[in-house]
Amino acid sequence: MNYCGPADEDEYQVKSHRHCSCSIVLSCSGIPCVCPTGPTGATGATGATGATGVAGATGETGATGVTGVTGATGATGATGATGVTGVTGATGATGVTGATGVTGATGVTGATGVTGATGATGAIGATGVTGGTGATGATGAIGATGVTGATGATGATGATGATGVTGATGATGAIGATGATGATGATGVTGATGAIGATGVTGATGAIGATGVTGATGAIGVTGVTGATGAIGVTGATGVTGATGVTGATGVTGPTGATGPIGPNFASTGFSGFLSTLTIATSTQLTNWSTASPYYGHANFNAVTGNFTVPTTGRYTILATINYSTTAAVTLSLGAGVNPFFAVQRTSPSAVNLVSGFLPILNVNVALVLTLRAVLGNGEITLAGDVSLSAGDVIGLFYNAAGLTISINIGSGTTGVVWSMHQIA
């Protein structure tokens, strides 16, 4: 394509092809300035760049020329340099995975590693929602204004240098070679700042206008003298308690406390004896006990005499179940003071009944018909109690007739008497 410049442009190259030539006008012999493009000639050597001329005044932009017809394609030029390597092709599909190899023998277990340091304390739970702001306390008295510091003297403004005369615009020369950049000229001395004028009289305070949008926070001024502390405002209502934060990690377990003293082996010290039958008519101690299984004895229980010597000071439980029957029918009414009973008694170091129980007595008084007070023909007495005993105390189970003269059969054979004592503390 050949270009035809406007009439006011210089130095455009004029090319010709056959009878058609292009000049700086917009047509060639009445034909639009379009000439077939010939083969591209070899590029000439680049000329040296001329010195940059003084920039001339910018001319007016000429009208845009009509686009010429596209010329015929020129002969193919020599092969250009090798182009940039193309983008790497996509990676091929992954091959089939090979069969898994035989698992190797398990290695020897390594020594246990040193216990790691205790982990860091868990993060503090999220802060609870801030409670509502309490009512604003009354404003304290305004403190006295601090003394204003003296203003430093302003330096004098330097004189402005005179502006140089603007040179005439030269004609546009050929573009020369770029010259070296000249050194930057020294910065002129800053002139002294003029003195600040006196401050005018402060005008009267105007009415307070509506509060404007809060401006950006200014720089913090010099702190004035602290004013007197204002009265403390009324305390605002307590805000709503914030949500409980996430529970922190469990703390390290404290050291184990010292082991307490060993308590007694519950009920390991004691005995249980059985007496199948014994006929008695007067007060006496029950003797000749059996400790054969399922009953059991103890080194401090003498089954023949019926005495249990307390081995260790402590608390003991006493249990006894006594079955009896009279050997004959009652023919006489008992006196008012006749009250036979059974009792577990301490005989040494001093005699005292520990737990006791009366034989059941029928007491009848039907006017003009019958007055009778008699022990029942058979019955059961149960003794139970807990007592504190000292080592060496001697304990036995006794029958106290208390004036009863008839014989009674203790145990009655199969039902018998069961007596037991055990240390519980």
XYZ file of C-alpha atoms in Angstrom:
425
model
C 0.000 0.000 0.000
C 1.342 3.507 -0.887
C 0.480 6.430 1.277
C -0.269 9.863 -0.043
C 0.229 12.566 2.517
C -1.651 15.853 2.719
C -0.340 18.874 0.854
C 1.289 20.493 3.833
C 3.537 17.524 4.711
C 7.063 17.310 3.385
C 9.575 14.614 2.781
C 7.106 11.817 1.810
C 8.602 9.240 -0.516
C 7.052 9.057 -3.971
C 6.866 5.614 -5.477
C 5.747 4.581 -8.974
C 4.502 1.454 -10.598
C 4.001 1.405 -14.432
C 2.118 4.556 -15.435
C 0.755 5.160 -11.897
C 2.590 7.446 -9.547
C 1.668 8.825 -6.175
C 2.500 12.272 -5.007
C 1.494 14.349 -2.041
C -1.983 14.864 -3.555
C -4.750 12.314 -2.999
C -4.845 10.840 -6.541
C -2.614 9.606 -9.317
C -3.584 10.737 -12.790
C -7.170 10.849 -11.719
C -6.975 7.357 -10.192
C -7.037 6.852 -6.429
C -3.554 6.574 -5.061
C -3.356 2.803 -4.825
C -0.443 1.001 -6.483
C 0.417 -2.693 -6.380
C 3.088 -3.473 -3.870
C 6.272 -4.894 -5.394
C 8.665 -7.286 -3.774
C 10.015 -6.041 -0.534
C 13.514 -4.697 -0.952
C 16.332 -5.395 1.459
C 16.207 -3.223 4.531
C 18.771 -0.496 4.392
C 21.191 0.168 7.200
C 19.774 2.295 9.972
C 21.085 5.806 9.754
C 22.579 7.512 12.744
C 20.030 9.303 14.862
C 20.364 12.998 14.489
C 20.362 15.411 17.365
C 16.911 16.300 18.584
C 15.850 19.547 17.061
C 13.862 22.193 18.778
C 10.205 21.164 18.729
C 8.281 23.270 16.224
C 4.724 24.354 16.652
C 2.217 21.588 15.995
C 0.483 21.985 12.621
C -3.193 21.393 12.058
C -4.197 17.813 11.459
C -4.972 17.167 7.792
C -8.056 15.365 6.584
C -7.871 11.549 6.604
C -7.157 10.177 3.105
C -9.271 7.539 1.394
C -8.078 4.018 2.101
C -6.452 2.595 -0.996
C -7.164 -0.809 -2.536
C -5.080 -3.620 -1.131
C -2.143 -4.331 -3.448
C -1.177 -7.738 -4.776
C 0.708 -9.988 -2.406
C 4.450 -9.702 -2.895
C 6.819 -12.610 -3.344
C 7.471 -14.708 -0.258
C 10.364 -13.349 1.679
C 13.207 -15.324 3.095
C 12.340 -17.683 5.967
C 12.277 -15.798 9.197
C 14.086 -16.760 12.360
C 12.760 -19.775 14.303
C 9.684 -18.896 16.221
C 9.241 -19.187 19.941
C 8.790 -22.765 21.146
C 5.139 -23.745 21.299
C 3.241 -24.552 24.451
C 3.968 -28.006 25.836
C 1.336 -30.533 24.822
C -1.078 -32.005 27.323
C 0.277 -34.792 29.526
C -0.591 -38.279 28.314
C -2.958 -40.512 30.220
C -1.504 -42.247 33.287
C -0.394 -45.790 32.648
C -1.953 -48.757 34.382
C -0.730 -49.140 37.951
C 1.612 -52.092 38.399
C 0.805 -54.910 40.777
C 1.515 -54.222 44.428
C 4.818 -55.646 45.594
C 5.046 -58.134 48.426
C 4.868 -56.478 51.821
C 8.243 -56.358 53.514
C 8.815 -57.875 56.925
C 7.790 -55.689 59.850
C 10.724 -53.745 61.193
C 11.779 -53.920 64.811
C 9.745 -51.555 66.974
C 11.774 -48.489 67.784
C 12.404 -47.392 71.325
C 9.652 -45.289 72.855
C 10.274 -41.620 72.168
C 10.675 -39.099 74.913
C 7.345 -37.787 76.134
C 6.586 -34.531 74.393
C 6.278 -31.302 76.274
C 2.863 -30.459 77.624
C 0.778 -28.829 74.925
C 0.088 -25.142 75.051
C -2.933 -24.009 77.022
C -6.043 -23.930 74.878
C -7.113 -20.647 73.363
C -9.137 -18.353 75.598
C -12.831 -18.670 74.912
C -14.462 -16.016 72.766
C -15.282 -12.801 74.630
C -18.888 -12.635 75.684
C -21.174 -10.051 74.139
C -20.481 -6.618 75.587
C -23.165 -5.524 77.981
C -25.211 -2.457 77.161
C -23.528 0.851 77.882
C -24.459 2.217 81.271
C -26.025 5.643 81.545
C -23.461 8.412 81.064
C -22.304 9.909 84.314
C -22.628 13.658 84.887
C -19.893 15.628 83.113
C -17.116 16.681 85.429
C -16.034 20.306 85.606
C -13.783 21.347 82.702
C -10.160 21.565 83.725
C -8.202 24.779 83.240
C -6.715 25.209 79.743
C -3.031 24.402 79.568
C -0.592 27.174 78.724
C -0.015 27.483 74.937
C 3.610 27.088 73.945
C 5.318 29.968 72.086
C 5.196 29.764 68.265
C 8.596 29.326 66.665
C 9.836 32.082 64.283
C 9.031 31.421 60.575
C 11.954 31.576 58.191
C 12.003 34.261 55.435
C 10.789 33.254 51.949
C 13.488 33.263 49.278
C 13.113 35.555 46.227
C 11.701 33.889 43.095
C 14.111 33.874 40.160
C 13.164 35.742 36.961
C 11.532 33.703 34.165
C 13.681 33.363 31.064
C 12.492 34.631 27.645
C 10.800 31.959 25.541
C 12.763 31.303 22.360
C 11.173 31.233 18.915
C 10.013 27.855 17.654
C 12.488 26.450 15.162
C 11.674 24.454 12.085
C 11.351 20.716 12.607
C 14.672 19.175 11.723
C 15.455 15.599 10.900
C 15.468 13.369 13.959
C 19.032 13.186 15.087
C 20.711 10.779 17.418
C 19.545 11.053 21.016
C 21.968 13.124 22.948
C 23.214 12.346 26.418
C 20.992 13.589 29.207
C 22.314 16.741 30.672
C 23.092 17.025 34.358
C 20.219 18.252 36.543
C 20.680 21.817 37.566
C 21.140 22.659 41.221
C 17.944 23.446 43.168
C 17.587 27.066 43.940
C 17.764 28.286 47.541
C 14.327 28.371 49.226
C 13.360 31.881 50.056
C 12.587 32.885 53.631
C 8.901 32.744 54.696
C 7.310 36.036 55.370
C 6.396 37.020 58.922
C 2.954 35.857 60.168
C 0.471 38.647 60.528
C -1.006 39.557 63.898
C -4.018 37.515 65.018
C -7.311 39.299 64.590
C -9.726 39.932 67.423
C -11.858 36.878 68.206
C -15.435 37.370 67.108
C -18.422 36.683 69.287
C -19.418 33.035 69.532
C -22.203 32.176 67.105
C -25.176 30.001 67.900
C -24.347 26.299 68.022
C -25.190 24.716 64.695
C -26.466 21.207 64.152
C -23.859 18.566 64.790
C -22.059 17.771 61.563
C -20.703 14.427 60.468
C -17.778 13.450 62.626
C -14.598 14.449 60.877
C -11.435 12.440 60.782
C -9.571 12.447 64.063
C -7.001 15.198 64.101
C -3.483 14.809 65.328
C -3.221 14.644 69.121
C -2.345 18.055 70.511
C -0.009 18.749 73.353
C -1.561 17.560 76.617
C -2.780 20.455 78.705
C -2.605 20.662 82.461
C -4.919 18.052 83.941
C -8.167 19.588 85.097
C -9.769 18.810 88.425
C -11.476 15.425 88.482
C -15.208 15.675 87.934
C -17.715 13.999 90.208
C -18.123 10.294 89.539
C -21.156 9.596 87.386
C -23.884 7.174 88.378
C -22.848 3.616 87.661
C -24.619 2.233 84.594
C -26.759 -0.863 84.793
C -24.832 -4.104 84.534
C -24.790 -5.403 80.975
C -26.142 -8.774 80.017
C -23.681 -11.507 80.813
C -21.849 -12.626 77.694
C -22.115 -16.142 76.403
C -19.824 -18.594 78.142
C -16.563 -19.027 76.278
C -15.425 -22.346 74.946
C -14.126 -24.562 77.722
C -10.349 -24.579 77.825
C -8.354 -27.750 77.555
C -8.319 -29.948 80.663
C -5.444 -29.078 82.946
C -2.748 -31.488 83.909
C -3.851 -33.973 86.579
C -2.550 -33.005 89.994
C -0.334 -35.300 92.017
C -2.017 -38.205 93.767
C -2.760 -37.516 97.407
C -1.201 -39.523 100.191
C -2.852 -42.874 100.874
C -5.082 -42.788 103.919
C -4.745 -45.222 106.796
C -6.030 -48.728 106.187
C -9.516 -49.217 107.599
C -10.661 -52.305 109.485
C -11.430 -55.455 107.566
C -15.187 -55.284 108.044
C -16.652 -58.100 110.088
C -13.503 -60.229 109.818
C -13.140 -60.321 113.613
C -15.970 -62.267 115.263
C -17.849 -65.570 115.514
C -21.224 -67.224 114.968
C -22.362 -70.093 117.294
C -25.346 -72.431 117.461
C -26.959 -74.009 120.565
C -29.458 -76.780 119.721
C -31.098 -77.349 123.138
C -30.698 -76.599 126.836
C -33.224 -77.063 129.694
C -32.923 -74.568 132.524
C -34.978 -73.459 135.550
C -32.743 -70.760 137.066
C -30.603 -67.864 135.864
C -27.537 -69.091 133.992
C -25.092 -68.466 131.140
C -25.699 -70.357 127.889
C -22.745 -72.705 127.272
C -21.545 -75.549 125.022
C -21.984 -73.784 121.703
C -21.288 -75.372 118.303
C -19.227 -73.515 115.653
C -19.407 -76.293 113.067
C -20.313 -75.233 109.507
C -22.280 -73.311 108.512
C -21.356 -71.522 111.746
C -17.791 -70.508 112.564
C -15.607 -69.719 115.521
C -12.796 -67.360 116.518
C -9.660 -67.786 118.556
C -11.133 -65.482 121.246
C -14.474 -67.331 121.487
C -14.576 -70.243 123.977
C -17.473 -72.365 122.706
C -17.550 -74.512 125.885
C -17.796 -71.686 128.425
C -19.644 -69.352 126.035
C -17.219 -66.460 126.723
C -15.984 -64.115 123.939
C -12.905 -62.071 124.888
C -12.771 -58.869 122.826
C -9.466 -58.942 120.861
C -9.338 -55.296 119.712
C -10.898 -52.099 120.979
C -13.619 -50.937 118.599
C -17.287 -51.127 117.705
C -19.055 -54.489 117.612
C -22.462 -55.641 116.409
C -24.430 -58.173 118.538
C -27.118 -60.480 117.088
C -29.009 -63.320 118.839
C -32.166 -65.281 117.991
C -33.483 -67.399 120.909
C -36.307 -69.937 120.544
C -37.819 -71.438 123.737
C -40.745 -73.468 125.037
C -41.978 -74.253 128.564
C -41.658 -77.846 129.737
C -45.082 -77.902 131.493
C -48.351 -76.022 131.545
C -48.533 -72.967 133.763
C -50.629 -73.661 136.906
C -49.958 -70.490 138.876
C -50.261 -66.823 137.990
C -46.946 -64.936 138.027
C -46.356 -62.116 140.427
C -46.217 -58.532 139.129
C -42.418 -58.404 139.537
C -41.658 -61.603 137.611
C -40.193 -60.590 134.198
C -37.718 -63.179 132.856
C -35.342 -62.039 130.037
C -32.298 -62.954 127.971
C -29.286 -60.594 127.781
C -25.850 -60.338 126.168
C -23.769 -59.235 129.121
C -20.245 -57.955 129.706
C -18.955 -59.821 132.769
C -15.459 -58.333 132.975
C -14.017 -55.907 133.919
C -17.488 -54.935 135.225
C -20.903 -56.566 134.786
C -23.368 -54.727 132.539
C -26.166 -55.809 130.206
C -25.322 -54.721 126.620
C -28.579 -55.776 124.921
C -31.584 -57.670 126.393
C -35.107 -58.890 125.604
C -38.077 -60.083 127.772
C -39.885 -63.394 127.408
C -43.481 -62.685 126.236
C -46.045 -62.722 129.088
C -49.829 -63.008 128.879
C -51.492 -60.615 131.354
C -55.305 -61.169 131.703
C -57.732 -59.599 134.193
C -61.405 -60.401 133.499
C -63.555 -59.095 136.392
C -65.102 -61.798 138.483
C -63.971 -64.394 135.937
C -60.193 -64.593 135.435
C -57.012 -62.906 136.617
C -53.911 -64.426 135.013
C -50.310 -63.358 134.344
C -48.285 -66.142 132.701
C -45.335 -66.620 130.353
C -46.313 -67.927 126.919
C -45.776 -71.626 126.302
C -43.297 -70.938 123.446
C -41.835 -67.935 121.699
C -38.846 -66.209 120.167
C -36.649 -63.411 121.518
C -34.452 -61.406 119.113
C -31.526 -59.356 120.400
C -29.710 -56.835 118.184
C -27.459 -53.870 118.925
C -24.092 -52.165 118.271
C -21.755 -51.370 121.165
C -18.279 -49.981 121.781
C -15.988 -52.448 123.544
C -12.420 -52.451 124.805
C -9.790 -55.113 124.264
C -10.039 -57.722 127.057
C -13.758 -57.286 127.770
C -15.469 -60.680 128.378
C -18.918 -61.142 126.811
C -21.556 -63.905 127.289
C -25.238 -64.695 126.570
C -27.328 -65.157 129.743
C -30.846 -66.232 130.880
C -32.217 -64.271 133.843
C -35.225 -66.036 135.482
C -36.178 -62.921 137.516
C -38.435 -64.998 139.790
C -39.759 -67.473 137.203
C -39.557 -70.993 138.714
C -40.809 -73.175 135.888
C -38.329 -74.909 133.574
C -37.922 -73.802 129.966
C -36.374 -75.618 127.051
C -33.901 -73.306 125.254
C -33.516 -74.070 121.546
C -36.185 -76.704 121.295
C -33.924 -78.910 119.157
C -34.129 -77.972 115.477
C -34.831 -74.219 115.788
C -32.087 -73.666 118.364
C -30.306 -70.477 119.390
C -27.954 -68.477 117.098
C -25.576 -65.893 118.607
C -22.950 -63.859 116.745
C -20.674 -60.878 117.337
C -18.425 -59.003 114.828
C -16.184 -55.965 114.872
C -17.498 -53.298 112.500
C -15.084 -50.441 113.207
